[in-house]
mmCIF file of C-alpha atoms in Angstrom:
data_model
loop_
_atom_site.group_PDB
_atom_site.id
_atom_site.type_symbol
_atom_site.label_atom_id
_atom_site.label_comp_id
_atom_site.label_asym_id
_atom_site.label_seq_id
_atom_site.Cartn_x
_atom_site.Cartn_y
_atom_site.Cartn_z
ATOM 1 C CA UNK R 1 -17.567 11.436 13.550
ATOM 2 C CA UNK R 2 -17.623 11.835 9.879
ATOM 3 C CA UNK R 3 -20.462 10.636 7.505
ATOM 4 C CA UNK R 4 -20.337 7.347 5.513
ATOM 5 C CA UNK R 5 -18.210 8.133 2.836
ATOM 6 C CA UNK R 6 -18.174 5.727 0.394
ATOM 7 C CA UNK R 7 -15.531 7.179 -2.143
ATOM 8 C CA UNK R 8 -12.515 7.361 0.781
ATOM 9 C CA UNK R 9 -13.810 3.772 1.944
ATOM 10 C CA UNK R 10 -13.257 1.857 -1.566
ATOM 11 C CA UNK R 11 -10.226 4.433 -2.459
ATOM 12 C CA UNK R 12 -8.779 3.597 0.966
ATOM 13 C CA UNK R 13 -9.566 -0.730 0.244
ATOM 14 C CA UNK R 14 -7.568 -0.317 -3.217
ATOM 15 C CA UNK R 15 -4.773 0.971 -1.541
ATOM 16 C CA UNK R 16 -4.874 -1.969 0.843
ATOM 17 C CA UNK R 17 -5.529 -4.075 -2.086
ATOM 18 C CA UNK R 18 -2.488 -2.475 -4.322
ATOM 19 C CA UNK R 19 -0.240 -2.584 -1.039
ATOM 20 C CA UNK R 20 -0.741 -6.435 -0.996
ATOM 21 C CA UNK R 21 -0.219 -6.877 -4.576
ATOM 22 C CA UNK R 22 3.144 -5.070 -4.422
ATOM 23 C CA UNK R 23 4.376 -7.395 -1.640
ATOM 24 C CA UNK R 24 3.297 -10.627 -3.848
ATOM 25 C CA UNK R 25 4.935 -9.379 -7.244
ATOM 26 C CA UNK R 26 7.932 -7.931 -4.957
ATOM 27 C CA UNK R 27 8.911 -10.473 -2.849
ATOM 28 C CA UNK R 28 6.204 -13.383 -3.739
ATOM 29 C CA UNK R 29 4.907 -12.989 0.011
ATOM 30 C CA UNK R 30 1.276 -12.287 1.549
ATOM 31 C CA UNK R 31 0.367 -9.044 3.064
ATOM 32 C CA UNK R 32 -0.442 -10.782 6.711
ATOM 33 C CA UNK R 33 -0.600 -8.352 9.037
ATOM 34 C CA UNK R 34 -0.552 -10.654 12.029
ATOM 35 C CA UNK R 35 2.124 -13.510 10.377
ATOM 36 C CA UNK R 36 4.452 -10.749 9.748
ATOM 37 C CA UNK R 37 3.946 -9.299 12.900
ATOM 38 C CA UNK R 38 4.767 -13.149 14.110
ATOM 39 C CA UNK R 39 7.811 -13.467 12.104
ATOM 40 C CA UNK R 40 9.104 -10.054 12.895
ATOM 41 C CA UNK R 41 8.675 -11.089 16.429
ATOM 42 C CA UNK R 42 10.755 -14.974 16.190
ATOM 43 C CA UNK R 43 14.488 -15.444 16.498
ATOM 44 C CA UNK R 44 16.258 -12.834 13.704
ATOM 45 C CA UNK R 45 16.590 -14.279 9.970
ATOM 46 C CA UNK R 46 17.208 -13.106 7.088
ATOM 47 C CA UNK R 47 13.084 -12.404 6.427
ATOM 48 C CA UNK R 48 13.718 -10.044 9.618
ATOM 49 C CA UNK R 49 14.142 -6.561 7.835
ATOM 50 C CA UNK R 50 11.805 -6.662 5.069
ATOM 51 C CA UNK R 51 9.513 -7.672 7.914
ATOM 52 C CA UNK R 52 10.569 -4.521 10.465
ATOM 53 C CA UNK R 53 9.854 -2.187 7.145
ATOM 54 C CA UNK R 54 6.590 -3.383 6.167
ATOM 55 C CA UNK R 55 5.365 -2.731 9.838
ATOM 56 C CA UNK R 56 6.989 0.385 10.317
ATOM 57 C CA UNK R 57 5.194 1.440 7.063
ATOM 58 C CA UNK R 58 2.016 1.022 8.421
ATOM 59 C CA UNK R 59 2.104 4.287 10.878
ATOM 60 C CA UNK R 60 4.395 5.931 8.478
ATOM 61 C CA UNK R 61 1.252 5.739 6.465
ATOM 62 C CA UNK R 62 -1.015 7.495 9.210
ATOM 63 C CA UNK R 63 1.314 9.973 9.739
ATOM 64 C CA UNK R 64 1.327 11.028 5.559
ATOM 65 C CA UNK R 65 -2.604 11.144 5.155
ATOM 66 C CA UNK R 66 -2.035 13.189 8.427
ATOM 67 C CA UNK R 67 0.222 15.439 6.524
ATOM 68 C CA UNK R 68 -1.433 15.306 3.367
ATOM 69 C CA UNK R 69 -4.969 16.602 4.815
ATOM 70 C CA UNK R 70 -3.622 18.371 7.629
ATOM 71 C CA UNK R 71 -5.167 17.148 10.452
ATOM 72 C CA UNK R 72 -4.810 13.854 12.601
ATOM 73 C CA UNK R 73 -7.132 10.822 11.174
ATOM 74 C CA UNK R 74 -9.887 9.834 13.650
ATOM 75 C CA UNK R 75 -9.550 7.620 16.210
ATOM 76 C CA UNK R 76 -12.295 6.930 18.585
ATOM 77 C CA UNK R 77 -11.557 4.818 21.189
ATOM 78 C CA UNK R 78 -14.453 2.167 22.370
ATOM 79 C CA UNK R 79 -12.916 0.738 25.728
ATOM 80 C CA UNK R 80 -10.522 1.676 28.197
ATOM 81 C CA UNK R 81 -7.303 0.550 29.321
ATOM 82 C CA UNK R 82 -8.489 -2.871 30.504
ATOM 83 C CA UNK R 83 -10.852 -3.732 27.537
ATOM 84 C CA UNK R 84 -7.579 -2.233 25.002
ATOM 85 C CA UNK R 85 -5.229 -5.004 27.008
ATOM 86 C CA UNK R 86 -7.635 -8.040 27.243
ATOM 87 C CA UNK R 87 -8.568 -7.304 23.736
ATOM 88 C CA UNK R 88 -5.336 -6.635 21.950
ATOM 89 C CA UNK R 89 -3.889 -10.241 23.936
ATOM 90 C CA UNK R 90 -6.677 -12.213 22.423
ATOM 91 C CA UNK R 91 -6.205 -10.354 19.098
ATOM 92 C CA UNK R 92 -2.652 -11.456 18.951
ATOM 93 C CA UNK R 93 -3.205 -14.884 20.163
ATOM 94 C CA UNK R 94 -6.316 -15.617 18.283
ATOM 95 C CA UNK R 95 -4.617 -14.147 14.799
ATOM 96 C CA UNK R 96 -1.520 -16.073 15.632
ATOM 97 C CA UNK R 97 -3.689 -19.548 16.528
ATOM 98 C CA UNK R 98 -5.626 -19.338 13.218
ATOM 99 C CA UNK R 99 -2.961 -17.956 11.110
ATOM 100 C CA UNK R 100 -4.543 -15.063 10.098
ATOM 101 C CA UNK R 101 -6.483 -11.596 10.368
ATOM 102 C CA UNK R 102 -8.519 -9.389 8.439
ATOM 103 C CA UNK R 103 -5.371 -8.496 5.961
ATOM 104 C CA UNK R 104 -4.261 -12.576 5.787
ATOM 105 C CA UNK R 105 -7.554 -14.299 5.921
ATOM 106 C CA UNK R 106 -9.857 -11.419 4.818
ATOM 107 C CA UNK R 107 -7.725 -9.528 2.031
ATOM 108 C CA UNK R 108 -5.554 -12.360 0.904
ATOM 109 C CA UNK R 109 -6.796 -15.410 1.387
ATOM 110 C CA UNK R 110 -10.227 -14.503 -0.145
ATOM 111 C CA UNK R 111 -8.644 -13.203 -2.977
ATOM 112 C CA UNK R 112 -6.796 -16.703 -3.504
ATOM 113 C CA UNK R 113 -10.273 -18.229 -2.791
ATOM 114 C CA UNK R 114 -9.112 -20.428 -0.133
ATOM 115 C CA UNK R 115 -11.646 -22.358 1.643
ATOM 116 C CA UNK R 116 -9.576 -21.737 5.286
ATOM 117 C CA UNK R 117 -9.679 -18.232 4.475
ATOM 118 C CA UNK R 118 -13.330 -18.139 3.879
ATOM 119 C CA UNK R 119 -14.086 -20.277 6.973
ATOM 120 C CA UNK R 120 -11.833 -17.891 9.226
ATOM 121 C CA UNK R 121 -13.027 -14.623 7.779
ATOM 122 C CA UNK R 122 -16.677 -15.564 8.083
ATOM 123 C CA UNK R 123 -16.130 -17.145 12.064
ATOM 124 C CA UNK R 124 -14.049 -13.646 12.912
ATOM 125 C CA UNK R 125 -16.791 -11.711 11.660
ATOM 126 C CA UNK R 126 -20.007 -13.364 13.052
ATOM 127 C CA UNK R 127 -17.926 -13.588 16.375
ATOM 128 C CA UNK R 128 -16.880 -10.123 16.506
ATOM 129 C CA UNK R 129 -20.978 -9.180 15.483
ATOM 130 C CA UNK R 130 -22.464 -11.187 18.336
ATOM 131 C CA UNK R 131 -19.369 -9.793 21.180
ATOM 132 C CA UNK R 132 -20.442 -5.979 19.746
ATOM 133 C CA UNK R 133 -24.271 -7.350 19.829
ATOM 134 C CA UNK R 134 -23.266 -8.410 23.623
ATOM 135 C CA UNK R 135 -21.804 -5.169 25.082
ATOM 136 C CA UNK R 136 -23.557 -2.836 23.255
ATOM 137 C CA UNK R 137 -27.584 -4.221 23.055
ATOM 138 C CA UNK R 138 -27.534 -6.468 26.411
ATOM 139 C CA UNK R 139 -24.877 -5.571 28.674
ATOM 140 C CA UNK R 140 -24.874 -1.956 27.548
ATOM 141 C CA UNK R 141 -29.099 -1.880 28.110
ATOM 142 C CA UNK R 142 -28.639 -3.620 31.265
ATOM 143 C CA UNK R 143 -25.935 -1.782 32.968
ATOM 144 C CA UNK U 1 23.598 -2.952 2.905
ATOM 145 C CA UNK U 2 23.617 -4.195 -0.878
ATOM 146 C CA UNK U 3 21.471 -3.070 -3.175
ATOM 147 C CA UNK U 4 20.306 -6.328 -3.190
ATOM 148 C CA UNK U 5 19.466 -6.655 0.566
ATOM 149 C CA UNK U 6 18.106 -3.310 0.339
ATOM 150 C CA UNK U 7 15.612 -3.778 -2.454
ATOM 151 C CA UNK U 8 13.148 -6.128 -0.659
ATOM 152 C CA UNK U 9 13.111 -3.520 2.806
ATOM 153 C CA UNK U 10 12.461 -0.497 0.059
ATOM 154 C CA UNK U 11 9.499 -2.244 -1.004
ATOM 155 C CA UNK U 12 7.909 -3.698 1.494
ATOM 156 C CA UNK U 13 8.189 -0.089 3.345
ATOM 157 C CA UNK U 14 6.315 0.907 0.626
ATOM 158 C CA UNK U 15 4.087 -1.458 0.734
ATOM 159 C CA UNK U 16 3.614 -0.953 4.204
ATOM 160 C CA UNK U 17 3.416 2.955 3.570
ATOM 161 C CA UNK U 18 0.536 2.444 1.173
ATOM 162 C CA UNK U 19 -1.206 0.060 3.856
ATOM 163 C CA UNK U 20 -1.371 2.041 6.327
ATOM 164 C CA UNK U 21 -2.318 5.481 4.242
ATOM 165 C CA UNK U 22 -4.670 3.031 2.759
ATOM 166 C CA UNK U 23 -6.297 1.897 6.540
ATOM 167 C CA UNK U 24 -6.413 5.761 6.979
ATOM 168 C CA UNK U 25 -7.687 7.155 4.401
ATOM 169 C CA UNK U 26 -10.855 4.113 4.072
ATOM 170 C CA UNK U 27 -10.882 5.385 8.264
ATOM 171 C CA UNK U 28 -10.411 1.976 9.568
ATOM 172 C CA UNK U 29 -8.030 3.425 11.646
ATOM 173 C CA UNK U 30 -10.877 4.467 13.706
ATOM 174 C CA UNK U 31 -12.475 1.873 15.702
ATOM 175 C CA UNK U 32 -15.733 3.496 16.302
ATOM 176 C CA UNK U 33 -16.424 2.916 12.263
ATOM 177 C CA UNK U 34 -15.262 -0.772 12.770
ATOM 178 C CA UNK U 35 -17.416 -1.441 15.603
ATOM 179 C CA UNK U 36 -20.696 0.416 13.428
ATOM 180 C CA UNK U 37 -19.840 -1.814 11.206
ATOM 181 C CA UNK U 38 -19.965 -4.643 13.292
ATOM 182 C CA UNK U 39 -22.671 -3.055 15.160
ATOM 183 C CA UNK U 40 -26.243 -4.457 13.260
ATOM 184 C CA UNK U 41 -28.518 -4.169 15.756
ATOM 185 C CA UNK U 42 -27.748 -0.650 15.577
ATOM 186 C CA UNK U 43 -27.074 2.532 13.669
ATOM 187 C CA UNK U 44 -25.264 0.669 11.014
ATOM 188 C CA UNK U 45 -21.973 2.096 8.824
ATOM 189 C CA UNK U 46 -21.276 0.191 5.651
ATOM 190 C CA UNK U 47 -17.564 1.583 5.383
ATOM 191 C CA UNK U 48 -16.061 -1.430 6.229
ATOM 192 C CA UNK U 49 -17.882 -3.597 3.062
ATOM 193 C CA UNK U 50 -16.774 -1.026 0.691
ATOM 194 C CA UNK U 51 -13.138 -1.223 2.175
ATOM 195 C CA UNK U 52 -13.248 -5.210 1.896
ATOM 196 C CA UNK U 53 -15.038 -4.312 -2.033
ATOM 197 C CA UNK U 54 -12.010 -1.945 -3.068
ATOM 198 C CA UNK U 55 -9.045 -4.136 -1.249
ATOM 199 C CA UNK U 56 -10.891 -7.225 -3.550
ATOM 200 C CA UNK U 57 -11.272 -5.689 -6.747
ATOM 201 C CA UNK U 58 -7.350 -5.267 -6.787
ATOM 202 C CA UNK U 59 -6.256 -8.619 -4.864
ATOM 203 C CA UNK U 60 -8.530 -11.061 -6.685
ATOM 204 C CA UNK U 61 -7.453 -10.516 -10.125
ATOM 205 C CA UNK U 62 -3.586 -9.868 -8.920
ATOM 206 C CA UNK U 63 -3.151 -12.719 -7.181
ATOM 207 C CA UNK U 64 -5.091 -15.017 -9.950
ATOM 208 C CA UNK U 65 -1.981 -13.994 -12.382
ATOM 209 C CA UNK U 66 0.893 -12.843 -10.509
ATOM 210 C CA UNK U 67 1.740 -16.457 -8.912
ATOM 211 C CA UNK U 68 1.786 -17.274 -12.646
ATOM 212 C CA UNK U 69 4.754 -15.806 -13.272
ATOM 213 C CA UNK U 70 8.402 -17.705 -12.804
ATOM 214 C CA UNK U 71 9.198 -15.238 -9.638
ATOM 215 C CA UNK U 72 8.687 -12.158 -8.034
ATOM 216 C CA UNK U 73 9.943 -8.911 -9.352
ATOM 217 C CA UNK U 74 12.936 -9.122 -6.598
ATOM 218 C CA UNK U 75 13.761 -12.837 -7.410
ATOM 219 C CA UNK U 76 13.301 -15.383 -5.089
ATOM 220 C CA UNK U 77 9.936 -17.677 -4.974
ATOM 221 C CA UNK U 78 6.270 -17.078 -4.274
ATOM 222 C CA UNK U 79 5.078 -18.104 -0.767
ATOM 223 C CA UNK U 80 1.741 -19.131 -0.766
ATOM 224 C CA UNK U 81 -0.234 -20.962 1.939
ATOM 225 C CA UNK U 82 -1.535 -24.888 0.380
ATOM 226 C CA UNK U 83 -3.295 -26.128 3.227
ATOM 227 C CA UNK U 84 -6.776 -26.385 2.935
ATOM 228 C CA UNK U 85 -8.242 -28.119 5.697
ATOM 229 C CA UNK U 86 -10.211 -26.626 8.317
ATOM 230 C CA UNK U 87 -8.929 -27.527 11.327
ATOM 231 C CA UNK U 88 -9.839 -26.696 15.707
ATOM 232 C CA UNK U 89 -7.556 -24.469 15.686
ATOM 233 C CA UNK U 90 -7.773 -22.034 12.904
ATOM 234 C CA UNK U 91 -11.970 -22.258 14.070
ATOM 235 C CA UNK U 92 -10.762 -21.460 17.605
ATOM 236 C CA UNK U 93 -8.344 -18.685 16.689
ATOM 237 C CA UNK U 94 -10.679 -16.890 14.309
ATOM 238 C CA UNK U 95 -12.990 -17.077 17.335
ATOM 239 C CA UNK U 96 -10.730 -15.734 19.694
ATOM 240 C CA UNK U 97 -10.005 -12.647 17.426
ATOM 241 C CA UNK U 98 -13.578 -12.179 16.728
ATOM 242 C CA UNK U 99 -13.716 -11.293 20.270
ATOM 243 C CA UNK U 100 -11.399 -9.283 20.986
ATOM 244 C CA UNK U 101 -12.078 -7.473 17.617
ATOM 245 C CA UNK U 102 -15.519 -6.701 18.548
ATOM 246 C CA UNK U 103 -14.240 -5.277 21.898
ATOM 247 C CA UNK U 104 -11.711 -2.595 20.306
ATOM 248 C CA UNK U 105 -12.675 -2.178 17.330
ATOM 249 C CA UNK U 106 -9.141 -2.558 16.594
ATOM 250 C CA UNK U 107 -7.733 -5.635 13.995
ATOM 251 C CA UNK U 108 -3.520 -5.922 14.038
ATOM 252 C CA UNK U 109 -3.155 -3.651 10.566
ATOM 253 C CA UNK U 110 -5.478 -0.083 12.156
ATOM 254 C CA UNK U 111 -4.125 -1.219 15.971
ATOM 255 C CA UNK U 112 0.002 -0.572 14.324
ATOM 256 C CA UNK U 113 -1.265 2.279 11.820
ATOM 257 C CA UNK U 114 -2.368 4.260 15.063
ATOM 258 C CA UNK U 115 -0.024 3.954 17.246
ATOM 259 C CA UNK U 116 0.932 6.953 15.291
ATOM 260 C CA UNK U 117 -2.050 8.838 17.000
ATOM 261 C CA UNK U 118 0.182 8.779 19.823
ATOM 262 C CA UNK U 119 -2.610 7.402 22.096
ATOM 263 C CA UNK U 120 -1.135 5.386 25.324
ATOM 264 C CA UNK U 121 -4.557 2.972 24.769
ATOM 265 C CA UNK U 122 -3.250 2.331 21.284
ATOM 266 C CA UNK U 123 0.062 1.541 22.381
ATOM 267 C CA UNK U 124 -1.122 -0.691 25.399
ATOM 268 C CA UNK U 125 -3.339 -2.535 22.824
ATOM 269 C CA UNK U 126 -0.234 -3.267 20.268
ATOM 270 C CA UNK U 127 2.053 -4.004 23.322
ATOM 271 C CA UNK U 128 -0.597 -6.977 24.742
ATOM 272 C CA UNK U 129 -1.245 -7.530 20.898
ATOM 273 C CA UNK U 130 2.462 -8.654 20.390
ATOM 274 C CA UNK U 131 3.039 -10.441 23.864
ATOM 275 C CA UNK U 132 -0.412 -12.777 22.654
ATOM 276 C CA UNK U 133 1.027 -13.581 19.120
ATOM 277 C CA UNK U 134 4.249 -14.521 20.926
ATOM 278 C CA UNK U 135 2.734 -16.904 23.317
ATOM 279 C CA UNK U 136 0.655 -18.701 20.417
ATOM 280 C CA UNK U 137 3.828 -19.014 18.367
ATOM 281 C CA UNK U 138 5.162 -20.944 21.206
ATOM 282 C CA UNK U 139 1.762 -23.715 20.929
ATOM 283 C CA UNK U 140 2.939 -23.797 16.934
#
């Protein structure tokens, strides 16, 4: 894997952060990931195709720094197939539940200093410390 | 379509476009850097804080002022969230993902961005991903 690099990780962040501010000053909506997955998802409305592009974008993105550098970005996968489906159903059902993910709660919300936000990004990130601390320093050492 | 219809898809592809070249290029497409982030106990990786830093230091002072203007650049109104209670079930869904973030590595925004690596596992993972969101828009 490559080294810590701390210039791509803040360039990369204010692209994520200039991506959300052109969907507020654009269309006055928050860069959710998981709501507009959820609303893209629901019965068809007139929110629908704005919705459709905005995820569609995201890979479209992969696929340009792909282009751009010339090789495929990294992706290391940590589970198999079982741990990828149990974990991307809880994902979407968790982010759905408490209206929010790392983009909503984490990106957004922060930035709007709501106290939800806070409370949610805080609780998603202890959890998802102590489930990593779980399978990687006790199950992991004990297996 | 009419140009008017169109505008608001143009954007927020672009928007989306910049997203996901932005989840790529900070490598949060990859979940091994997640999960070293989320990883203390061992050989920590600090990308993720400097992601969060740089995403910030755009989003806190944009949304501070843009709100504050009469409407978005496409017309329309701003849509903001007002509720600010803290309630069982934003605790219990934050919880939930929690989990099954620190199994992947994977949040909703990387999990979509690679499904153009064209891995099955990534594509399995966005598939259950969708099918969970579904069923908790039903509870709502």
């Amino acid at each position: 894997m490559a080294p810590f690099d701390p210039v791509s990780a803040l360039a990369g962040g204010v692209l994520i952060g200039l991506a959300s501010l052109l969907l507020l000053g654009g269309l006055g909506r928050i860069a959710g990931i998981s709501g507009i997955l959820g609303g893209a998802l629901g019965r068809p409305d007139a929110d629908t195709p704005w919705r459709l592009a905005f995820l569609l974008g995201l890979p479209a993105g992969f696929v340009l720094w792909a282009w751009l550098r010339g090789e495929l970005p990294e992706v290391h996968l940590q589970t198999g197939w079982p741990g990828m489906l149990v974990a991307g159903a809880i994902v979407g059902f968790g982010t759905r539940l408490g209206s929010g993910c790392t983009s909503g709660h984490g990106v957004c919300g922060l930035a709007r200093l709501s106290p939800r936000s806070l409370v949610a990004t805080v609780i998603f990130m202890l959890t998802a410390a102590a489930t990593v601390f779980l399978i990687r320093h006790v199950i992991g050492e004990g297996a | 379509m009419t140009p008017r219809r169109l505008a608001p898809v143009l954007l927020a592809g672009l928007a989306g476009l910049v997203f996901g070249l932005g989840l790529a290029v900070s490598r949060m497409v990859d979940p091994a850097r997640v999960l070293g982030f989320l990883d203390v106990a061992g050989e920590w990786d600090p990308t993720l804080a400097f992601v969060m830093a740089g995403a910030l230091a755009v989003t806190l002072p944009a949304f501070r002022w843009l709100p504050r203007r009469q409407q978005p650049w496409l017309g329309g109104r701003f849509q903001l969230p007002t509720r600010q209670d803290v309630d069982a079930r934003l605790v219990a869904g934050a919880m939930l993902f929690g989990v099954g973030w620190g199994i992947a590595g994977l949040c909703p925004g990387p999990a979509l961005a690679a499904l153009a690596s064209g891995l099955p596992e990534v594509v399995g993972f966005v598939v259950a991903m969708a099918v969970g969101n579904a069923a908790a828009g039903r509870l709502t």
